PDB file of C-alpha atoms in Angstrom:
ATOM      1  CA  MET L   1     -78.976  31.222  29.994  1.00  0.00           C
ATOM      2  CA  PRO L   2     -79.518  34.973  30.528  1.00  0.00           C
ATOM      3  CA  LYS L   3     -76.839  37.275  29.148  1.00  0.00           C
ATOM      4  CA  LEU L   4     -74.302  38.349  31.729  1.00  0.00           C
ATOM      5  CA  ASP L   5     -74.085  41.980  32.766  1.00  0.00           C
ATOM      6  CA  PHE L   6     -70.361  42.768  32.907  1.00  0.00           C
ATOM      7  CA  ARG L   7     -70.773  46.488  33.528  1.00  0.00           C
ATOM      8  CA  SER L   8     -72.670  46.630  36.805  1.00  0.00           C
ATOM      9  CA  PRO L   9     -70.712  46.086  40.039  1.00  0.00           C
ATOM     10  CA  ARG L  10     -71.504  42.802  41.789  1.00  0.00           C
ATOM     11  CA  LEU L  11     -71.677  42.277  45.546  1.00  0.00           C
ATOM     12  CA  PHE L  12     -71.963  39.167  47.663  1.00  0.00           C
ATOM     13  CA  VAL L  13     -74.434  39.647  50.513  1.00  0.00           C
ATOM     14  CA  ASP L  14     -75.066  37.067  53.212  1.00  0.00           C
ATOM     15  CA  ALA L  15     -78.822  37.607  53.415  1.00  0.00           C
ATOM     16  CA  PRO L  16     -81.977  36.245  51.740  1.00  0.00           C
ATOM     17  CA  LEU L  17     -82.826  37.968  48.463  1.00  0.00           C
ATOM     18  CA  ALA L  18     -86.325  38.786  47.229  1.00  0.00           C
ATOM     19  CA  ALA L  19     -87.961  41.660  45.383  1.00  0.00           C
ATOM     20  CA  GLY L  20     -88.965  44.532  47.632  1.00  0.00           C
ATOM     21  CA  THR L  21     -86.554  43.749  50.455  1.00  0.00           C
ATOM     22  CA  GLY L  22     -83.645  45.866  51.638  1.00  0.00           C
ATOM     23  CA  ILE L  23     -80.165  44.667  52.561  1.00  0.00           C
ATOM     24  CA  ALA L  24     -77.819  46.588  54.859  1.00  0.00           C
ATOM     25  CA  LEU L  25     -74.312  46.796  53.427  1.00  0.00           C
ATOM     26  CA  ASP L  26     -71.290  46.367  55.660  1.00  0.00           C
ATOM     27  CA  ARG L  27     -68.768  49.154  56.142  1.00  0.00           C
ATOM     28  CA  ASP L  28     -66.234  47.800  53.659  1.00  0.00           C
ATOM     29  CA  GLN L  29     -68.872  47.413  50.947  1.00  0.00           C
ATOM     30  CA  SER L  30     -70.194  50.908  51.599  1.00  0.00           C
ATOM     31  CA  ASN L  31     -66.701  52.371  51.444  1.00  0.00           C
ATOM     32  CA  TYR L  32     -65.897  50.493  48.241  1.00  0.00           C
ATOM     33  CA  LEU L  33     -69.074  51.585  46.488  1.00  0.00           C
ATOM     34  CA  GLY L  34     -68.953  55.192  47.633  1.00  0.00           C
ATOM     35  CA  ASN L  35     -65.253  56.034  47.770  1.00  0.00           C
ATOM     36  CA  VAL L  36     -63.738  53.681  45.174  1.00  0.00           C
ATOM     37  CA  LEU L  37     -66.476  53.302  42.559  1.00  0.00           C
ATOM     38  CA  ARG L  38     -67.983  56.740  43.312  1.00  0.00           C
ATOM     39  CA  LEU L  39     -71.521  55.376  43.354  1.00  0.00           C
ATOM     40  CA  ALA L  40     -74.364  57.124  45.149  1.00  0.00           C
ATOM     41  CA  ALA L  41     -77.994  56.603  46.103  1.00  0.00           C
ATOM     42  CA  GLY L  42     -80.047  55.588  43.059  1.00  0.00           C
ATOM     43  CA  ASP L  43     -77.196  53.807  41.274  1.00  0.00           C
ATOM     44  CA  THR L  44     -77.620  50.147  40.369  1.00  0.00           C
ATOM     45  CA  VAL L  45     -75.627  47.087  41.432  1.00  0.00           C
ATOM     46  CA  LEU L  46     -76.043  43.327  41.165  1.00  0.00           C
ATOM     47  CA  VAL L  47     -76.182  41.247  44.348  1.00  0.00           C
ATOM     48  CA  PHE L  48     -76.033  37.492  45.016  1.00  0.00           C
ATOM     49  CA  ASN L  49     -75.798  35.241  48.064  1.00  0.00           C
ATOM     50  CA  GLY L  50     -74.907  31.853  46.583  1.00  0.00           C
ATOM     51  CA  ARG L  51     -78.464  30.564  47.110  1.00  0.00           C
ATOM     52  CA  ASP L  52     -81.108  32.811  45.523  1.00  0.00           C
ATOM     53  CA  GLY L  53     -79.604  33.736  42.168  1.00  0.00           C
ATOM     54  CA  GLU L  54     -78.544  37.214  41.076  1.00  0.00           C
ATOM     55  CA  TRP L  55     -80.671  40.328  41.651  1.00  0.00           C
ATOM     56  CA  ARG L  56     -80.613  43.925  40.503  1.00  0.00           C
ATOM     57  CA  ALA L  57     -80.652  46.404  43.362  1.00  0.00           C
ATOM     58  CA  ASN L  58     -80.750  50.164  43.817  1.00  0.00           C
ATOM     59  CA  LEU L  59     -78.367  51.750  46.278  1.00  0.00           C
ATOM     60  CA  ALA L  60     -79.674  53.927  49.085  1.00  0.00           C
ATOM     61  CA  GLY L  61     -78.053  56.077  51.749  1.00  0.00           C
ATOM     62  CA  ARG L  62     -77.251  59.694  52.567  1.00  0.00           C
ATOM     63  CA  LYS L  63     -73.511  60.290  52.785  1.00  0.00           C
ATOM     64  CA  ARG L  64     -72.575  57.084  50.984  1.00  0.00           C
ATOM     65  CA  PRO L  65     -74.438  53.918  49.924  1.00  0.00           C
ATOM     66  CA  ASP L  66     -75.204  51.786  52.954  1.00  0.00           C
ATOM     67  CA  ARG L  67     -78.228  49.824  51.762  1.00  0.00           C
ATOM     68  CA  ALA L  68     -79.311  47.863  48.678  1.00  0.00           C
ATOM     69  CA  GLU L  69     -83.001  47.831  47.746  1.00  0.00           C
ATOM     70  CA  ILE L  70     -83.724  44.611  45.833  1.00  0.00           C
ATOM     71  CA  VAL L  71     -85.654  45.189  42.593  1.00  0.00           C
ATOM     72  CA  SER L  72     -85.750  42.113  40.340  1.00  0.00           C
ATOM     73  CA  GLN L  73     -83.954  38.861  39.628  1.00  0.00           C
ATOM     74  CA  THR L  74     -81.541  38.897  36.704  1.00  0.00           C
ATOM     75  CA  ARG L  75     -80.447  35.238  36.807  1.00  0.00           C
ATOM     76  CA  PRO L  76     -81.753  32.158  38.626  1.00  0.00           C
ATOM     77  CA  GLN L  77     -79.471  30.181  40.900  1.00  0.00           C
ATOM     78  CA  ASP L  78     -77.253  27.647  39.169  1.00  0.00           C
ATOM     79  CA  ARG L  79     -75.111  24.862  40.579  1.00  0.00           C
ATOM     80  CA  LEU L  80     -71.461  24.068  40.152  1.00  0.00           C
ATOM     81  CA  PRO L  81     -70.215  20.779  38.706  1.00  0.00           C
ATOM     82  CA  ASP L  82     -69.357  18.186  41.351  1.00  0.00           C
ATOM     83  CA  LEU L  83     -65.667  18.978  41.139  1.00  0.00           C
ATOM     84  CA  HIS L  84     -63.401  19.292  44.181  1.00  0.00           C
ATOM     85  CA  TYR L  85     -59.934  20.803  44.027  1.00  0.00           C
ATOM     86  CA  VAL L  86     -57.571  19.095  46.480  1.00  0.00           C
ATOM     87  CA  PHE L  87     -54.162  20.693  46.877  1.00  0.00           C
ATOM     88  CA  ALA L  88     -51.048  21.064  48.953  1.00  0.00           C
ATOM     89  CA  PRO L  89     -51.131  24.691  50.184  1.00  0.00           C
ATOM     90  CA  LEU L  90     -48.763  27.288  48.779  1.00  0.00           C
ATOM     91  CA  LYS L  91     -47.467  30.460  50.361  1.00  0.00           C
ATOM     92  CA  HIS L  92     -49.306  33.793  50.482  1.00  0.00           C
ATOM     93  CA  ALA L  93     -49.849  35.418  47.076  1.00  0.00           C
ATOM     94  CA  ARG L  94     -49.529  32.208  45.096  1.00  0.00           C
ATOM     95  CA  LEU L  95     -52.199  30.554  47.252  1.00  0.00           C
ATOM     96  CA  ASP L  96     -54.453  33.580  46.724  1.00  0.00           C
ATOM     97  CA  TYR L  97     -53.954  33.267  42.972  1.00  0.00           C
ATOM     98  CA  MET L  98     -54.606  29.529  42.968  1.00  0.00           C
ATOM     99  CA  VAL L  99     -57.825  29.862  44.962  1.00  0.00           C
ATOM    100  CA  GLN L 100     -59.124  32.625  42.699  1.00  0.00           C
ATOM    101  CA  LYS L 101     -58.353  30.673  39.524  1.00  0.00           C
ATOM    102  CA  ALA L 102     -59.884  27.475  40.870  1.00  0.00           C
ATOM    103  CA  VAL L 103     -63.087  29.393  41.588  1.00  0.00           C
ATOM    104  CA  GLU L 104     -63.065  30.853  38.080  1.00  0.00           C
ATOM    105  CA  MET L 105     -62.665  27.319  36.706  1.00  0.00           C
ATOM    106  CA  GLY L 106     -65.860  26.256  38.481  1.00  0.00           C
ATOM    107  CA  VAL L 107     -64.822  24.067  41.418  1.00  0.00           C
ATOM    108  CA  ALA L 108     -67.450  23.324  44.041  1.00  0.00           C
ATOM    109  CA  ALA L 109     -65.023  22.773  46.926  1.00  0.00           C
ATOM    110  CA  LEU L 110     -61.469  23.670  47.924  1.00  0.00           C
ATOM    111  CA  ARG L 111     -59.741  21.080  50.110  1.00  0.00           C
ATOM    112  CA  PRO L 112     -56.195  21.815  51.328  1.00  0.00           C
ATOM    113  CA  VAL L 113     -54.201  18.747  52.350  1.00  0.00           C
ATOM    114  CA  THR L 114     -50.809  18.629  54.008  1.00  0.00           C
ATOM    115  CA  THR L 115     -48.105  16.318  52.657  1.00  0.00           C
ATOM    116  CA  ARG L 116     -44.535  15.556  53.625  1.00  0.00           C
ATOM    117  CA  PHE L 117     -43.169  18.229  51.291  1.00  0.00           C
ATOM    118  CA  THR L 118     -45.891  20.869  51.706  1.00  0.00           C
ATOM    119  CA  GLN L 119     -44.269  24.324  51.716  1.00  0.00           C
ATOM    120  CA  ALA L 120     -46.798  26.313  53.754  1.00  0.00           C
ATOM    121  CA  SER L 121     -47.054  25.441  57.435  1.00  0.00           C
ATOM    122  CA  ARG L 122     -50.238  27.464  58.019  1.00  0.00           C
ATOM    123  CA  VAL L 123     -53.384  28.005  55.966  1.00  0.00           C
ATOM    124  CA  ASN L 124     -55.556  31.074  56.467  1.00  0.00           C
ATOM    125  CA  VAL L 125     -58.993  29.592  55.788  1.00  0.00           C
ATOM    126  CA  GLU L 126     -60.807  32.913  56.209  1.00  0.00           C
ATOM    127  CA  ARG L 127     -58.526  34.513  53.628  1.00  0.00           C
ATOM    128  CA  MET L 128     -59.313  31.656  51.265  1.00  0.00           C
ATOM    129  CA  ARG L 129     -63.051  32.296  51.736  1.00  0.00           C
ATOM    130  CA  ALA L 130     -62.517  35.998  51.033  1.00  0.00           C
ATOM    131  CA  ASN L 131     -60.727  35.103  47.809  1.00  0.00           C
ATOM    132  CA  VAL L 132     -63.597  32.802  46.827  1.00  0.00           C
ATOM    133  CA  ILE L 133     -66.081  35.672  47.259  1.00  0.00           C
ATOM    134  CA  GLU L 134     -63.904  38.170  45.412  1.00  0.00           C
ATOM    135  CA  ALA L 135     -63.431  35.840  42.450  1.00  0.00           C
ATOM    136  CA  ALA L 136     -67.168  35.100  42.318  1.00  0.00           C
ATOM    137  CA  GLU L 137     -68.014  38.815  42.428  1.00  0.00           C
ATOM    138  CA  GLN L 138     -65.644  39.654  39.606  1.00  0.00           C
ATOM    139  CA  CYS L 139     -66.461  36.749  37.290  1.00  0.00           C
ATOM    140  CA  GLY L 140     -70.255  36.554  37.399  1.00  0.00           C
ATOM    141  CA  ILE L 141     -70.286  33.322  39.415  1.00  0.00           C
ATOM    142  CA  LEU L 142     -73.433  32.636  41.443  1.00  0.00           C
ATOM    143  CA  SER L 143     -72.484  29.606  43.548  1.00  0.00           C
ATOM    144  CA  LEU L 144     -69.689  29.828  46.114  1.00  0.00           C
ATOM    145  CA  ALA L 145     -67.151  27.039  46.474  1.00  0.00           C
ATOM    146  CA  ASP L 146     -66.990  25.435  49.918  1.00  0.00           C
ATOM    147  CA  VAL L 147     -63.688  25.924  51.740  1.00  0.00           C
ATOM    148  CA  HIS L 148     -62.557  23.063  53.970  1.00  0.00           C
ATOM    149  CA  ASP L 149     -60.085  23.123  56.825  1.00  0.00           C
ATOM    150  CA  PRO L 150     -56.654  21.624  56.094  1.00  0.00           C
ATOM    151  CA  GLU L 151     -56.128  17.954  56.883  1.00  0.00           C
ATOM    152  CA  PRO L 152     -53.329  15.431  56.334  1.00  0.00           C
ATOM    153  CA  LEU L 153     -53.359  13.730  52.939  1.00  0.00           C
ATOM    154  CA  GLU L 154     -53.675  10.271  54.489  1.00  0.00           C
ATOM    155  CA  ARG L 155     -56.755  11.272  56.500  1.00  0.00           C
ATOM    156  CA  TYR L 156     -58.368  12.813  53.423  1.00  0.00           C
ATOM    157  CA  LEU L 157     -57.777   9.650  51.379  1.00  0.00           C
ATOM    158  CA  ASN L 158     -59.144   7.412  54.124  1.00  0.00           C
ATOM    159  CA  GLN L 159     -62.335   9.463  54.521  1.00  0.00           C
ATOM    160  CA  ARG L 160     -63.143  10.470  50.938  1.00  0.00           C
ATOM    161  CA  ASP L 161     -65.999   8.867  49.011  1.00  0.00           C
ATOM    162  CA  GLY L 162     -64.402   5.999  47.107  1.00  0.00           C
ATOM    163  CA  GLU L 163     -67.042   6.226  44.365  1.00  0.00           C
ATOM    164  CA  ARG L 164     -65.656   9.583  43.273  1.00  0.00           C
ATOM    165  CA  LEU L 165     -62.966   9.707  40.612  1.00  0.00           C
ATOM    166  CA  LEU L 166     -59.564  10.789  41.932  1.00  0.00           C
ATOM    167  CA  VAL L 167     -57.665  12.705  39.260  1.00  0.00           C
ATOM    168  CA  PHE L 168     -54.040  12.439  40.327  1.00  0.00           C
ATOM    169  CA  CYS L 169     -51.750  14.862  38.491  1.00  0.00           C
ATOM    170  CA  ASP L 170     -48.648  12.752  37.921  1.00  0.00           C
ATOM    171  CA  GLU L 171     -45.636  13.575  35.759  1.00  0.00           C
ATOM    172  CA  ASP L 172     -45.018   9.813  35.490  1.00  0.00           C
ATOM    173  CA  ALA L 173     -48.501   9.028  34.178  1.00  0.00           C
ATOM    174  CA  PRO L 174     -48.376   6.164  31.654  1.00  0.00           C
ATOM    175  CA  ILE L 175     -50.789   7.906  29.247  1.00  0.00           C
ATOM    176  CA  ALA L 176     -49.349  11.038  27.650  1.00  0.00           C
ATOM    177  CA  ASP L 177     -52.675  12.175  26.156  1.00  0.00           C
ATOM    178  CA  PRO L 178     -54.524  13.862  29.063  1.00  0.00           C
ATOM    179  CA  MET L 179     -57.980  13.371  27.565  1.00  0.00           C
ATOM    180  CA  ALA L 180     -57.348   9.643  27.072  1.00  0.00           C
ATOM    181  CA  ALA L 181     -56.851   9.306  30.832  1.00  0.00           C
ATOM    182  CA  PHE L 182     -60.629   9.686  31.282  1.00  0.00           C
ATOM    183  CA  ALA L 183     -61.689   6.915  28.926  1.00  0.00           C
ATOM    184  CA  GLY L 184     -64.589   5.114  30.569  1.00  0.00           C
ATOM    185  CA  ALA L 185     -64.730   7.472  33.576  1.00  0.00           C
ATOM    186  CA  ASP L 186     -68.152   7.879  35.219  1.00  0.00           C
ATOM    187  CA  ARG L 187     -68.879  11.620  35.396  1.00  0.00           C
ATOM    188  CA  THR L 188     -71.999  11.109  37.510  1.00  0.00           C
ATOM    189  CA  LYS L 189     -70.092  10.270  40.715  1.00  0.00           C
ATOM    190  CA  GLY L 190     -68.066  13.483  40.947  1.00  0.00           C
ATOM    191  CA  ALA L 191     -64.329  14.064  40.674  1.00  0.00           C
ATOM    192  CA  ASP L 192     -61.522  15.191  42.958  1.00  0.00           C
ATOM    193  CA  VAL L 193     -58.530  16.855  41.282  1.00  0.00           C
ATOM    194  CA  LEU L 194     -55.377  16.447  43.361  1.00  0.00           C
ATOM    195  CA  ILE L 195     -52.190  18.461  42.874  1.00  0.00           C
ATOM    196  CA  GLY L 196     -49.317  17.932  45.238  1.00  0.00           C
ATOM    197  CA  PRO L 197     -46.521  20.196  46.460  1.00  0.00           C
ATOM    198  CA  GLU L 198     -43.758  21.410  44.186  1.00  0.00           C
ATOM    199  CA  GLY L 199     -41.433  18.941  45.889  1.00  0.00           C
ATOM    200  CA  GLY L 200     -43.674  16.110  44.727  1.00  0.00           C
ATOM    201  CA  PHE L 201     -45.272  13.306  46.714  1.00  0.00           C
ATOM    202  CA  ALA L 202     -43.281  11.021  48.980  1.00  0.00           C
ATOM    203  CA  GLU L 203     -43.154   7.405  47.861  1.00  0.00           C
ATOM    204  CA  GLU L 204     -45.535   6.248  50.602  1.00  0.00           C
ATOM    205  CA  GLU L 205     -47.992   8.991  49.601  1.00  0.00           C
ATOM    206  CA  ARG L 206     -47.836   7.922  45.960  1.00  0.00           C
ATOM    207  CA  ALA L 207     -48.510   4.332  47.021  1.00  0.00           C
ATOM    208  CA  LEU L 208     -51.635   5.441  48.918  1.00  0.00           C
ATOM    209  CA  LEU L 209     -52.860   7.396  45.903  1.00  0.00           C
ATOM    210  CA  LEU L 210     -52.460   4.463  43.549  1.00  0.00           C
ATOM    211  CA  LYS L 211     -54.487   2.247  45.906  1.00  0.00           C
ATOM    212  CA  GLN L 212     -57.599   4.424  45.545  1.00  0.00           C
ATOM    213  CA  PRO L 213     -60.469   2.545  43.841  1.00  0.00           C
ATOM    214  CA  HIS L 214     -61.044   4.987  40.959  1.00  0.00           C
ATOM    215  CA  VAL L 215     -57.899   6.811  39.861  1.00  0.00           C
ATOM    216  CA  ALA L 216     -57.061   8.693  36.673  1.00  0.00           C
ATOM    217  CA  ARG L 217     -53.377   9.613  36.440  1.00  0.00           C
ATOM    218  CA  LEU L 218     -53.214  12.870  34.534  1.00  0.00           C
ATOM    219  CA  ALA L 219     -50.140  14.078  32.650  1.00  0.00           C
ATOM    220  CA  LEU L 220     -49.858  17.824  32.102  1.00  0.00           C
ATOM    221  CA  GLY L 221     -47.491  17.986  29.173  1.00  0.00           C
ATOM    222  CA  PRO L 222     -43.727  17.727  28.641  1.00  0.00           C
ATOM    223  CA  ARG L 223     -42.791  20.627  30.929  1.00  0.00           C
ATOM    224  CA  ILE L 224     -42.710  20.801  34.707  1.00  0.00           C
ATOM    225  CA  LEU L 225     -45.370  23.240  35.896  1.00  0.00           C
ATOM    226  CA  ARG L 226     -45.489  25.236  39.086  1.00  0.00           C
ATOM    227  CA  ALA L 227     -48.312  24.148  41.358  1.00  0.00           C
ATOM    228  CA  ASP L 228     -50.483  27.213  40.703  1.00  0.00           C
ATOM    229  CA  THR L 229     -50.049  26.826  36.938  1.00  0.00           C
ATOM    230  CA  ALA L 230     -50.774  23.111  37.181  1.00  0.00           C
ATOM    231  CA  ALA L 231     -54.053  23.928  38.950  1.00  0.00           C
ATOM    232  CA  VAL L 232     -55.377  25.895  35.979  1.00  0.00           C
ATOM    233  CA  ALA L 233     -54.125  23.347  33.439  1.00  0.00           C
ATOM    234  CA  ALA L 234     -55.558  20.357  35.277  1.00  0.00           C
ATOM    235  CA  LEU L 235     -58.935  21.936  35.955  1.00  0.00           C
ATOM    236  CA  ALA L 236     -59.252  22.974  32.306  1.00  0.00           C
ATOM    237  CA  VAL L 237     -58.648  19.392  31.189  1.00  0.00           C
ATOM    238  CA  VAL L 238     -61.060  17.927  33.746  1.00  0.00           C
ATOM    239  CA  GLN L 239     -63.785  20.472  33.007  1.00  0.00           C
ATOM    240  CA  THR L 240     -63.482  19.636  29.308  1.00  0.00           C
ATOM    241  CA  ALA L 241     -63.582  15.888  29.882  1.00  0.00           C
ATOM    242  CA  LEU L 242     -66.030  15.587  32.781  1.00  0.00           C
ATOM    243  CA  GLY L 243     -67.375  19.001  33.768  1.00  0.00           C
ATOM    244  CA  ASP L 244     -69.711  21.626  32.365  1.00  0.00           C
ATOM    245  CA  TRP L 245     -67.596  23.147  29.586  1.00  0.00           C
ATOM    246  CA  GLY L 246     -69.663  22.991  26.439  1.00  0.00           C
ATOM    247  CA  LYS L 247     -72.382  21.027  28.245  1.00  0.00           C
ATOM    248  CA  PRO L 248     -75.148  23.495  29.292  1.00  0.00           C
ATOM    249  CA  ASP L 249     -77.307  20.587  30.453  1.00  0.00           C
ATOM    250  CA  ALA L 250     -74.686  19.734  33.120  1.00  0.00           C
ATOM    251  CA  ARG L 251     -75.818  22.740  35.175  1.00  0.00           C
TER     252      ARG L 251
END
């Protein structure tokens, strides 16, 4: 895998990328590059679109950078592990944090589900997508996680692919060792990591979860975690057991 360049600014651009082409930057990007980073024509940035890998580009423009001239590819496109993060939405800043950390942990999809005790009544899907892009820009990620519209937990469970493993974060899990919960799990079918609201699942919701065909009940230690903390802990365990941590061939 090519060495990451952590010094050059990275930008997401929603346009095809190829050597010799030019990409118009939007006003916010131009303002950020020129007024915040103090970059000018001739300076170098890295650009990606989630499809064509990462490319080095030279900035162009008179008063401030408003165009990126694509020079050469620095990294080929990769793919994320088949890992979906399913969660009861949180409020405002904590949801922003959770989305950003889930992206950093390598999830391929973000799926908000509403439960009886969900705290947030509304979910700003466009804000979630903006957080996905920002996290990818900052952390050298090439593939963008899909963001789904919210849906009731029961509908999600009825429509999900039953061949996928459902990792159900449960403080009452019978196996205390989190890694042991994945004994015999098939990593080739994909996994959905589900974390409920801080009020917990209602009894009828728990019953629906336990009826799923492939369930791993995951304990997250002896302490009660907030939902955003539980997201990072659970995804770290699942990535270690089933994902691409330490497994370059999984990409």
